[in-house]
Amino acid sequence: MDKVTLDIIWGKLQATSDEMGVVLAKASMSPVIYEVLDFACGLCDHKGEMVSVQNGITIFTGTFTDDVKTIMKKFENNIHEEDIFLLNDPHLSGTHLNDVSVIKPIFIDDKLISFAIADAHWVDIGGSVTGSMSPQATDIYQEGLQLPGVRLYKKGKIQNDIMDIISSNVRFSTLAIGDLNAQVAAVNIAESRIKEIVKKYGYETVIQAYDYLKNTSEKIARKAINEIPNGNYPVEDVIDGDGFTEDQIPIKLNLIVRDSEIEFDFTGTSPQSDSPLKCGKGALFSMVKTIFKSVVDPHAYTNEGWFRGLKLTIPEGTVFSATYPSSTSWYFEVSSQGADLVWKAFAPLAKDMTSAGSYVSLTASFIYGKDHRNDEPFMIVEPHSGGWGASSDSDGTSGLIAILDGDTYNYSIELFEAKFPLRCNQYRLNTDAGVGHGEYRGGFGLLREYEILNDDTYTYCNIGRSVAKPWGINGANEGTNNYMIITSNGKEKRVTRIPSTKLKKGDTLKIVTGSGGGFGNPTERKRENILTDIENDFISRDVAQKVYKFK
């Protein structure tokens, strides 16, 4: 088959994944899905390997293949046309119970051609606390309902028993079922589009296109690896406690380059504890893939071929390789630090494609209770944007979401104040805490303050990068930290990892995200850049004189 036709099919597969994302966002009921876009959609081939993914949550880049292969292994020859499966096992796919995958096999004349998958964050999946993400959970049973690969539809017939189980075990059943139906709609539209593609080009041609796109991507990836000098590139970092201890938790990576392959060896990373601040190997490897892809070719369509030259080495039972039945609800905080470790290892090897350390933590805030305006329960899950590190030729980006969350957005204030009993008192750049100064400075974090408007409200959080700071490069300064401030009765309390905490009317929550690290010696910063920062009130003249030797 000619290359042009294969490229056209490749583009149609990507367009299908993108359309799935549009359908899911428009049909969902939870703001965390339709507003924040905490989901991703994609296609796997008949072998279960990912061949296209919509630009959504980057963590799902590496989990789709594992998700689909889990279903293929469990059901083997018992997969039929019009089946739809549910899966949220964090020890197989690597995330947490809230991330529910809806998977549909697609057949052409009784021959398997593809799998469509839509993975979305459900606002609640049961468990010991509203939102299902207790910072105190010590095992998976405290985190909610497990769906270890079950049929939602069997040969086109909905399994009402499964729907009843879901409705009876989550706190917001209307939202959960609404979001589930949106995911089903997404995989159904994918089936229609795949059948259209096969009808036009033929079954064997589409199979050939799968191999073509994966093999093409593999060649580009291996060529890029070959340009990196062979050798070992070790890096270290720490996690700032886990909510059970304030002691810093060492994490380690040895990036090993051998010709056209890279091994990511995390041996020496700290063992897992009872805290939910850990992740499965799937989440870690997904972030490894994400960072690798961003370094090699960030704009090309993603598929499993890019990652054939990568190898993950890590012992079982570490904070990056949690074992069943351990809790993993806060996997995203830990896997984000794994991503930053890989970013740090690549920094001296791919200077034009990387930057200094970022705020890393999603600094997620959880606020829930009963709305006094309608006597209905509410739940807010909000990731927060922060400052990214400077690069070799530009300042870091301010107010950008952490790398794990990819293309997600922040909530609009108008939506917040309309839907929830909160008032946003301020939302601005966090310039008070400073920044990673350098020839190019880091980006600034954000400050968002909510005032609580009723007495039946609670919050909890699990915020990282609260002690250790984002790293600078080539003599630049470090960035700043993330934290939350709770103000009650005129007294401020700075917190980072807290269990469910009661709030009352008039209390305020201030979520503060850190700035990124700088690049290069601050005394080398251009005068016009310093003047611009002064004029924008990003820095004071005193700071300019003290740090940049500005006159």
Coordinates of C-alpha atoms in Angstrom, one line a residue:
M1 CA 0.0 0.0 0.0
D2 CA 1.3 3.5 -0.8
K3 CA 2.6 5.7 2.0
V4 CA 0.1 8.5 1.2
T5 CA -2.9 6.2 1.9
L6 CA -1.3 4.9 5.1
D7 CA -0.7 8.4 6.3
I8 CA -4.4 9.4 5.5
I9 CA -5.6 6.4 7.6
W10 CA -3.2 7.5 10.4
G11 CA -4.8 10.9 10.4
K12 CA -8.3 9.4 10.4
L13 CA -7.4 7.3 13.5
Q14 CA -6.2 10.5 15.3
A15 CA -9.3 12.4 14.2
T16 CA -11.4 9.6 15.6
S17 CA -9.7 9.8 19.0
D18 CA -10.2 13.6 19.0
E19 CA -13.9 13.2 18.2
M20 CA -14.2 10.8 21.0
G21 CA -12.9 13.5 23.3
V22 CA -15.4 16.1 22.0
V23 CA -18.3 13.7 22.6
L24 CA -17.2 12.8 26.1
A25 CA -16.8 16.4 27.1
K26 CA -20.1 17.5 25.7
A27 CA -22.1 14.6 27.1
S28 CA -20.6 14.4 30.6
M29 CA -22.2 15.7 33.7
S30 CA -19.3 16.4 36.1
P31 CA -17.4 19.7 35.8
V32 CA -14.1 18.0 36.4
I33 CA -14.7 16.3 33.0
Y34 CA -16.5 18.9 30.9
E35 CA -14.7 21.9 32.4
V36 CA -11.3 20.7 33.5
L37 CA -11.1 17.9 30.9
D38 CA -9.9 15.2 33.3
F39 CA -10.1 12.4 30.8
A40 CA -8.5 10.9 27.7
C41 CA -9.7 8.8 24.7
G42 CA -7.9 6.7 22.3
L43 CA -7.7 3.6 20.1
C44 CA -5.8 0.4 20.4
D45 CA -5.2 -2.1 17.5
H46 CA -6.3 -5.7 17.4
K47 CA -3.2 -6.6 19.4
G48 CA -4.2 -4.2 22.2
E49 CA -1.4 -1.7 21.4
M50 CA -2.3 2.0 21.5
V51 CA -2.4 3.5 18.0
S52 CA -3.9 7.0 18.7
V53 CA -4.8 9.1 21.7
Q54 CA -6.6 12.4 22.1
N55 CA -4.6 15.1 23.7
G56 CA -6.0 14.8 27.2
I57 CA -4.4 13.7 30.5
T58 CA -0.9 12.6 29.7
I59 CA -0.8 10.0 32.3
F60 CA -3.1 7.9 30.2
T61 CA -0.6 7.9 27.3
G62 CA 1.0 4.8 28.8
T63 CA -1.9 3.1 30.5
F64 CA -4.2 2.4 27.5
T65 CA -2.2 -0.5 26.2
D66 CA -2.1 -2.1 29.7
D67 CA -5.8 -1.5 30.2
V68 CA -6.8 -3.2 26.9
K69 CA -4.3 -6.1 27.3
T70 CA -5.7 -6.7 30.8
I71 CA -9.2 -7.2 29.3
M72 CA -7.7 -9.4 26.5
K73 CA -5.9 -11.6 28.9
K74 CA -8.8 -11.9 31.3
F75 CA -11.5 -12.7 28.7
E76 CA -9.3 -14.3 25.9
N77 CA -11.7 -15.8 23.4
N78 CA -14.8 -14.6 25.2
I79 CA -14.8 -11.1 23.7
H80 CA -17.7 -10.4 21.4
E81 CA -19.1 -7.7 19.2
E82 CA -21.0 -5.0 21.1
D83 CA -19.3 -5.9 24.5
I84 CA -18.3 -3.0 26.6
F85 CA -16.0 -3.5 29.6
L86 CA -15.2 -1.4 32.7
L87 CA -11.8 -1.4 34.4
N88 CA -10.3 0.8 37.2
D89 CA -7.6 -1.5 38.8
P90 CA -4.8 0.8 39.8
H91 CA -2.3 -2.0 40.2
L92 CA -2.8 -3.1 36.5
S93 CA -3.2 0.3 34.8
G94 CA -1.3 2.3 37.5
T95 CA -3.6 5.2 38.4
H96 CA -6.4 5.1 41.0
L97 CA -10.0 3.8 41.4
N98 CA -11.5 7.2 40.4
D99 CA -10.1 6.7 36.8
V100 CA -12.7 4.4 35.2
S101 CA -11.8 3.0 31.7
V102 CA -14.6 2.1 29.3
I103 CA -13.3 -0.3 26.7
K104 CA -15.2 -1.5 23.6
P105 CA -13.8 -4.1 21.1
I106 CA -14.7 -3.3 17.5
F107 CA -15.3 -6.1 15.0
I108 CA -15.6 -6.3 11.2
D109 CA -17.3 -9.4 10.0
D110 CA -16.5 -11.2 13.2
K111 CA -12.8 -10.2 13.0
L112 CA -11.4 -8.0 15.7
I113 CA -10.0 -4.8 14.3
S114 CA -9.6 -2.4 17.2
F115 CA -10.5 -1.3 20.8
A116 CA -11.9 2.1 21.7
I117 CA -11.1 3.3 25.2
A118 CA -12.4 6.3 27.2
D119 CA -10.8 6.9 30.6
A120 CA -12.3 9.6 32.8
H121 CA -12.1 10.7 36.4
W122 CA -15.2 10.1 38.4
V123 CA -15.8 12.6 41.1
D124 CA -16.5 9.8 43.6
I125 CA -16.2 6.1 43.5
G126 CA -17.2 5.3 47.1
G127 CA -14.7 4.6 49.9
S128 CA -14.2 6.2 53.3
V129 CA -14.4 9.9 52.3
T130 CA -16.3 12.0 49.8
G131 CA -14.2 12.1 46.6
S132 CA -12.7 8.7 47.4
M133 CA -9.2 10.1 48.0
S134 CA -8.6 10.0 51.7
P135 CA -5.0 11.1 52.6
Q136 CA -5.3 8.6 55.4
A137 CA -6.3 5.5 53.4
T138 CA -4.1 2.5 54.1
D139 CA -5.5 0.0 51.6
I140 CA -7.5 0.0 48.4
Y141 CA -10.7 -1.1 50.2
Q142 CA -10.9 2.3 51.8
E143 CA -10.7 4.0 48.4
G144 CA -13.9 2.8 46.8
L145 CA -15.4 0.4 44.3
Q146 CA -13.1 -1.9 42.4
L147 CA -14.1 -2.7 38.8
P148 CA -11.5 -5.4 37.9
G149 CA -12.6 -5.8 34.2
V150 CA -16.3 -6.4 34.1
R151 CA -18.8 -6.3 31.3
L152 CA -21.1 -3.3 31.3
Y153 CA -22.7 -4.5 28.0
K154 CA -22.8 -8.1 26.8
K155 CA -23.3 -8.5 23.1
G156 CA -25.1 -5.2 23.1
K157 CA -27.3 -5.8 26.2
I158 CA -26.7 -3.6 29.2
Q159 CA -25.9 -5.5 32.4
N160 CA -28.3 -3.8 34.8
D161 CA -26.7 -5.6 37.8
I162 CA -23.5 -3.8 37.2
M163 CA -25.3 -0.4 36.9
D164 CA -27.0 -1.2 40.2
I165 CA -23.8 -2.0 41.9
I166 CA -22.2 1.3 40.7
S167 CA -25.3 3.4 41.7
S168 CA -25.3 1.8 45.2
N169 CA -21.6 2.4 45.9
V170 CA -20.9 6.0 44.8
R171 CA -22.1 9.1 46.5
F172 CA -23.1 11.0 43.4
S173 CA -24.8 8.3 41.4
T174 CA -26.5 10.7 38.9
L175 CA -23.1 12.2 38.0
A176 CA -21.4 8.8 37.9
I177 CA -24.0 7.2 35.6
G178 CA -24.2 10.4 33.5
D179 CA -20.4 10.3 33.0
L180 CA -20.4 6.6 32.3
N181 CA -23.0 7.1 29.6
A182 CA -20.8 9.8 28.1
Q183 CA -17.9 7.4 28.0
V184 CA -20.1 4.8 26.3
A185 CA -21.1 7.4 23.7
A186 CA -17.4 8.1 23.1
V187 CA -16.5 4.5 22.4
N188 CA -19.6 4.1 20.3
I189 CA -18.7 7.0 18.0
A190 CA -15.2 5.4 17.7
E191 CA -16.8 2.2 16.5
S192 CA -18.8 4.0 13.8
R193 CA -15.7 5.8 12.6
I194 CA -13.5 2.7 12.5
K195 CA -16.2 0.9 10.5
E196 CA -16.3 3.8 8.0
I197 CA -12.5 3.7 7.6
V198 CA -12.5 -0.1 7.0
K199 CA -15.4 0.2 4.6
K200 CA -13.4 2.7 2.5
Y201 CA -9.9 1.1 2.7
G202 CA -10.4 -2.5 3.7
Y203 CA -9.6 -4.6 6.7
E204 CA -6.1 -5.6 5.7
T205 CA -5.1 -2.1 4.7
V206 CA -6.1 -0.8 8.2
I207 CA -4.1 -3.6 9.8
Q208 CA -1.1 -2.5 7.6
A209 CA -1.6 1.1 8.7
Y210 CA -1.3 0.0 12.4
D211 CA 2.1 -1.6 11.7
Y212 CA 3.1 1.4 9.6
L213 CA 2.4 4.1 12.1
K214 CA 4.0 2.1 15.0
N215 CA 7.1 1.2 13.0
T216 CA 7.5 4.7 11.7
S217 CA 7.4 6.2 15.2
E218 CA 9.8 3.6 16.4
K219 CA 12.4 4.5 13.8
I220 CA 12.2 8.2 14.7
A221 CA 12.4 7.4 18.4
R222 CA 15.4 5.1 18.1
K223 CA 17.2 7.6 15.8
A224 CA 16.8 10.3 18.6
I225 CA 18.1 7.9 21.2
N226 CA 21.1 7.1 19.1
E227 CA 22.1 10.8 19.2
I228 CA 22.4 10.7 23.0
P229 CA 25.9 9.6 24.2
N230 CA 25.9 6.1 25.7
G231 CA 26.3 6.1 29.5
N232 CA 24.7 6.3 32.9
Y233 CA 23.0 9.5 34.0
P234 CA 21.9 9.2 37.7
V235 CA 19.7 11.7 39.4
E236 CA 18.1 11.9 42.9
D237 CA 15.3 13.8 44.5
V238 CA 12.9 13.6 47.5
I239 CA 9.2 13.5 48.2
D240 CA 8.3 15.9 51.0
G241 CA 6.7 13.4 53.4
D242 CA 3.6 11.3 52.8
G243 CA 1.0 12.5 55.3
F244 CA 2.0 9.8 57.7
T245 CA 5.5 11.1 58.2
E246 CA 7.2 14.5 57.6
D247 CA 10.5 12.8 56.8
Q248 CA 11.6 13.3 53.2
I249 CA 11.4 10.2 51.0
P250 CA 14.4 9.6 48.7
I251 CA 13.7 8.7 45.1
K252 CA 16.4 7.7 42.6
L253 CA 16.8 7.1 38.8
N254 CA 19.7 5.9 36.7
L255 CA 19.0 6.7 33.1
I256 CA 21.1 4.3 31.0
V257 CA 21.6 4.9 27.3
R258 CA 22.7 1.9 25.2
D259 CA 22.8 2.7 21.5
S260 CA 19.1 2.9 20.4
E261 CA 17.6 1.9 23.8
I262 CA 17.1 3.6 27.1
E263 CA 16.7 1.9 30.5
F264 CA 15.0 3.8 33.3
D265 CA 16.3 2.1 36.5
F266 CA 14.6 3.3 39.6
T267 CA 16.4 0.9 41.9
G268 CA 17.2 2.6 45.3
T269 CA 13.8 4.4 45.4
S270 CA 12.2 4.2 48.9
P271 CA 9.8 1.4 49.8
Q272 CA 6.1 1.9 49.9
S273 CA 4.4 2.8 53.1
D274 CA 0.8 2.6 54.3
S275 CA 0.2 6.1 52.9
P276 CA -1.8 6.5 49.6
L277 CA 1.0 8.6 48.3
K278 CA 2.3 6.0 45.9
C279 CA 1.6 4.7 42.5
G280 CA 1.7 1.5 40.4
K281 CA 4.4 0.7 37.8
G282 CA 1.9 1.5 35.1
A283 CA 1.6 5.2 36.2
L284 CA 5.4 5.5 36.5
F285 CA 6.1 4.0 33.1
S286 CA 3.4 6.2 31.6
M287 CA 5.1 9.3 32.9
V288 CA 8.5 8.0 31.6
K289 CA 6.9 7.7 28.2
T290 CA 5.4 11.2 28.4
I291 CA 8.7 12.8 29.2
F292 CA 10.5 10.8 26.6
K293 CA 8.0 11.8 24.0
S294 CA 8.2 15.5 24.9
V295 CA 12.0 15.3 24.5
V296 CA 12.0 13.4 21.2
D297 CA 9.0 14.8 19.3
P298 CA 6.3 16.5 21.4
H299 CA 4.0 17.4 18.5
A300 CA 3.8 14.1 16.6
Y301 CA 0.8 11.8 17.1
T302 CA 1.4 9.4 19.9
N303 CA 1.3 5.6 19.6
E304 CA 3.0 2.6 21.2
G305 CA 5.7 2.5 18.6
W306 CA 7.5 5.5 20.1
F307 CA 8.2 3.5 23.3
R308 CA 9.6 0.2 22.0
G309 CA 13.1 1.3 22.8
L310 CA 12.3 2.0 26.4
K311 CA 12.8 -0.4 29.4
L312 CA 11.6 0.2 33.0
T313 CA 13.5 -1.4 35.9
I314 CA 12.2 -1.1 39.4
P315 CA 11.8 -3.5 42.3
E316 CA 8.3 -4.4 43.5
G317 CA 6.9 -2.6 46.5
T318 CA 8.4 0.9 46.2
V319 CA 6.6 4.3 46.2
F320 CA 6.7 4.0 42.3
S321 CA 5.7 0.3 42.2
A322 CA 2.9 -0.2 44.8
T323 CA 1.6 -3.7 45.2
Y324 CA -2.0 -4.9 45.8
P325 CA -3.9 -4.2 48.0
S326 CA -2.2 -1.0 48.9
S327 CA -3.8 2.4 48.5
T328 CA -2.9 4.6 45.5
S329 CA -5.5 7.3 45.4
W330 CA -2.8 10.1 45.4
Y331 CA -0.8 8.3 42.7
F332 CA -0.6 11.5 40.6
E333 CA 1.5 13.3 43.2
V334 CA 4.1 10.5 43.2
S335 CA 4.1 9.8 39.5
S336 CA 4.5 13.5 38.9
Q337 CA 7.7 13.4 40.9
G338 CA 8.8 10.4 38.9
A339 CA 8.2 12.5 35.8
D340 CA 10.3 15.4 37.2
L341 CA 13.1 12.9 38.0
V342 CA 13.2 11.8 34.3
W343 CA 13.0 15.4 33.2
K344 CA 16.0 16.2 35.4
A345 CA 18.0 13.3 33.9
F346 CA 17.2 14.5 30.4
A347 CA 18.0 18.2 31.2
P348 CA 21.7 18.1 30.4
L349 CA 21.2 15.7 27.5
A350 CA 18.5 17.6 25.6
K351 CA 19.0 21.2 26.6
D352 CA 16.9 22.6 23.8
M353 CA 13.9 20.4 24.7
T354 CA 13.8 20.7 28.5
S355 CA 13.7 23.3 31.2
A356 CA 14.5 23.7 34.9
G357 CA 12.3 22.1 37.6
S358 CA 8.6 23.1 37.8
Y359 CA 6.1 23.2 40.7
V360 CA 5.4 19.5 39.9
S361 CA 2.5 19.0 42.3
L362 CA -1.1 19.3 41.0
T363 CA -1.7 21.0 44.4
A364 CA -5.2 19.5 44.2
S365 CA -7.8 20.8 46.6
F366 CA -10.9 18.9 47.6
I367 CA -13.9 20.8 49.0
Y368 CA -17.2 19.1 49.8
G369 CA -20.3 19.4 51.9
K370 CA -24.0 20.3 51.6
D371 CA -25.0 23.4 49.6
H372 CA -27.3 25.6 51.8
R373 CA -28.9 27.0 48.7
N374 CA -30.6 23.7 47.6
D375 CA -29.7 21.3 50.4
E376 CA -27.8 19.1 47.9
P377 CA -24.4 17.6 48.5
F378 CA -21.5 18.9 46.4
M379 CA -18.0 17.9 45.7
I380 CA -15.1 19.9 44.1
V381 CA -12.0 18.3 42.7
E382 CA -9.6 21.0 41.5
P383 CA -6.1 20.7 40.2
H384 CA -4.1 23.9 40.3
S385 CA -1.7 25.4 37.8
G386 CA 1.7 26.7 38.8
G387 CA 5.1 27.9 37.6
W388 CA 7.3 26.0 35.1
G389 CA 11.1 26.1 34.9
A390 CA 13.1 28.4 32.6
S391 CA 14.8 27.0 29.5
S392 CA 18.0 27.9 27.8
D393 CA 16.4 30.7 25.8
S394 CA 13.3 31.8 27.6
D395 CA 11.6 32.4 30.9
G396 CA 9.4 29.7 32.4
T397 CA 5.7 29.7 31.7
S398 CA 3.5 31.0 34.5
G399 CA 0.2 29.4 35.6
L400 CA 0.5 26.2 33.5
I401 CA -0.9 22.8 34.7
A402 CA 1.6 20.2 35.9
I403 CA 2.9 17.8 33.3
L404 CA 0.8 14.8 34.4
D405 CA -2.4 16.6 33.6
G406 CA -1.5 17.6 30.0
D407 CA -4.3 19.5 28.3
T408 CA -6.6 20.0 31.3
Y409 CA -7.9 23.5 32.2
N410 CA -8.5 25.3 35.4
Y411 CA -12.0 26.0 36.6
S412 CA -13.6 29.3 35.7
I413 CA -14.5 31.5 38.6
E414 CA -18.0 32.1 37.2
L415 CA -18.7 28.4 37.1
F416 CA -17.4 27.9 40.7
E417 CA -19.5 30.6 42.2
A418 CA -22.6 29.5 40.3
K419 CA -22.4 25.8 41.1
F420 CA -20.9 25.8 44.6
P421 CA -21.3 27.7 47.9
L422 CA -18.0 29.5 47.5
R423 CA -16.8 33.0 46.6
C424 CA -13.4 33.6 44.9
N425 CA -11.8 36.6 46.7
Q426 CA -8.7 36.7 44.6
Y427 CA -7.0 34.9 41.7
R428 CA -3.6 36.2 40.7
L429 CA 0.1 35.4 40.0
N430 CA 2.0 34.4 43.1
T431 CA 4.7 37.0 42.9
D432 CA 5.0 37.4 46.7
A433 CA 7.0 34.3 47.2
G434 CA 9.6 35.1 44.6
V435 CA 10.8 33.0 41.7
G436 CA 13.7 31.0 40.4
H437 CA 15.9 33.8 39.3
G438 CA 18.4 33.3 36.5
E439 CA 19.5 34.6 33.2
Y440 CA 16.0 33.3 32.4
R441 CA 13.7 33.2 35.4
G442 CA 11.2 30.5 36.2
G443 CA 7.5 31.0 35.6
F444 CA 5.3 32.2 38.5
G445 CA 2.8 30.1 40.4
L446 CA -0.7 31.2 41.2
L447 CA -2.7 32.2 44.3
R448 CA -6.4 31.4 44.5
E449 CA -8.5 32.2 47.6
Y450 CA -12.0 30.9 48.3
E451 CA -14.4 32.1 51.0
I452 CA -16.7 29.5 52.4
L453 CA -20.3 30.5 52.3
N454 CA -21.9 27.9 54.5
D455 CA -21.1 25.9 57.7
D456 CA -21.4 22.4 56.3
T457 CA -18.2 22.3 54.3
Y458 CA -15.0 20.2 54.5
T459 CA -11.6 20.1 52.8
Y460 CA -8.6 17.8 52.5
C461 CA -5.4 18.0 50.4
N462 CA -2.1 16.2 49.8
I463 CA 0.3 18.8 48.3
G464 CA 3.9 18.0 47.3
R465 CA 7.0 20.2 46.6
S466 CA 6.2 21.9 49.9
V467 CA 9.8 21.7 51.3
A468 CA 12.2 20.8 48.5
K469 CA 12.1 23.5 45.8
P470 CA 12.1 23.2 42.0
W471 CA 15.6 22.9 40.8
G472 CA 17.5 25.5 38.8
I473 CA 20.1 24.9 36.1
N474 CA 23.5 26.4 35.4
G475 CA 23.8 28.5 38.5
A476 CA 20.2 29.7 38.6
N477 CA 18.1 29.9 41.7
E478 CA 15.6 27.4 42.8
G479 CA 11.8 28.0 42.5
T480 CA 9.3 28.2 45.4
N481 CA 7.0 25.9 47.2
N482 CA 3.3 24.9 47.1
Y483 CA 0.9 25.0 50.1
M484 CA -2.6 25.8 51.3
I485 CA -3.5 28.4 54.0
I486 CA -6.7 27.9 56.0
T487 CA -7.9 31.0 57.8
S488 CA -10.5 30.6 60.5
N489 CA -11.3 33.1 63.3
G490 CA -8.6 35.4 62.1
K491 CA -5.9 32.7 62.5
E492 CA -3.9 31.4 59.6
K493 CA -2.7 27.8 59.3
R494 CA -0.3 26.6 56.6
V495 CA -1.0 23.0 55.5
T496 CA 0.1 20.6 52.9
R497 CA -1.1 17.1 53.7
I498 CA -4.3 17.0 55.9
P499 CA -7.2 14.6 56.3
S500 CA -10.8 15.8 56.0
T501 CA -11.1 19.1 58.0
K502 CA -14.3 21.0 59.0
L503 CA -14.8 24.5 57.7
K504 CA -17.4 27.1 58.6
K505 CA -19.0 30.1 57.0
G506 CA -16.5 32.9 56.6
D507 CA -13.4 30.7 56.6
T508 CA -11.0 31.1 53.6
L509 CA -8.9 28.6 51.7
K510 CA -5.9 30.1 49.9
I511 CA -4.2 27.7 47.5
V512 CA -0.7 28.8 46.6
T513 CA 1.4 27.2 43.9
G514 CA 5.2 27.6 43.5
S515 CA 7.4 29.1 40.8
G516 CA 9.7 27.3 38.5
G517 CA 13.5 27.1 38.8
G518 CA 15.7 29.5 36.8
F519 CA 18.3 28.9 34.0
G520 CA 21.8 30.4 34.1
N521 CA 23.4 33.0 36.3
P522 CA 21.1 35.8 37.4
T523 CA 23.7 38.4 36.7
E524 CA 23.6 37.5 33.0
R525 CA 19.9 38.5 32.7
K526 CA 19.3 41.1 30.0
R527 CA 18.5 44.6 31.2
E528 CA 15.3 44.9 29.2
N529 CA 14.0 41.7 30.8
I530 CA 14.7 43.0 34.2
L531 CA 12.9 46.3 33.4
T532 CA 9.9 44.5 32.0
D533 CA 9.6 42.4 35.3
I534 CA 9.8 45.6 37.3
E535 CA 7.2 47.4 35.2
N536 CA 4.9 44.4 35.6
D537 CA 5.4 44.3 39.3
F538 CA 6.8 40.8 39.0
I539 CA 9.9 41.9 41.0
S540 CA 10.8 44.9 43.1
R541 CA 13.7 47.2 42.4
D542 CA 15.3 46.0 45.6
V543 CA 15.2 42.4 44.3
A544 CA 16.5 43.6 40.9
Q545 CA 19.5 45.3 42.6
K546 CA 20.2 42.4 45.1
V547 CA 19.8 39.4 42.8
Y548 CA 20.5 40.8 39.3
K549 CA 22.9 43.5 40.3
F550 CA 20.6 45.9 38.4
K551 CA 21.6 49.6 38.4

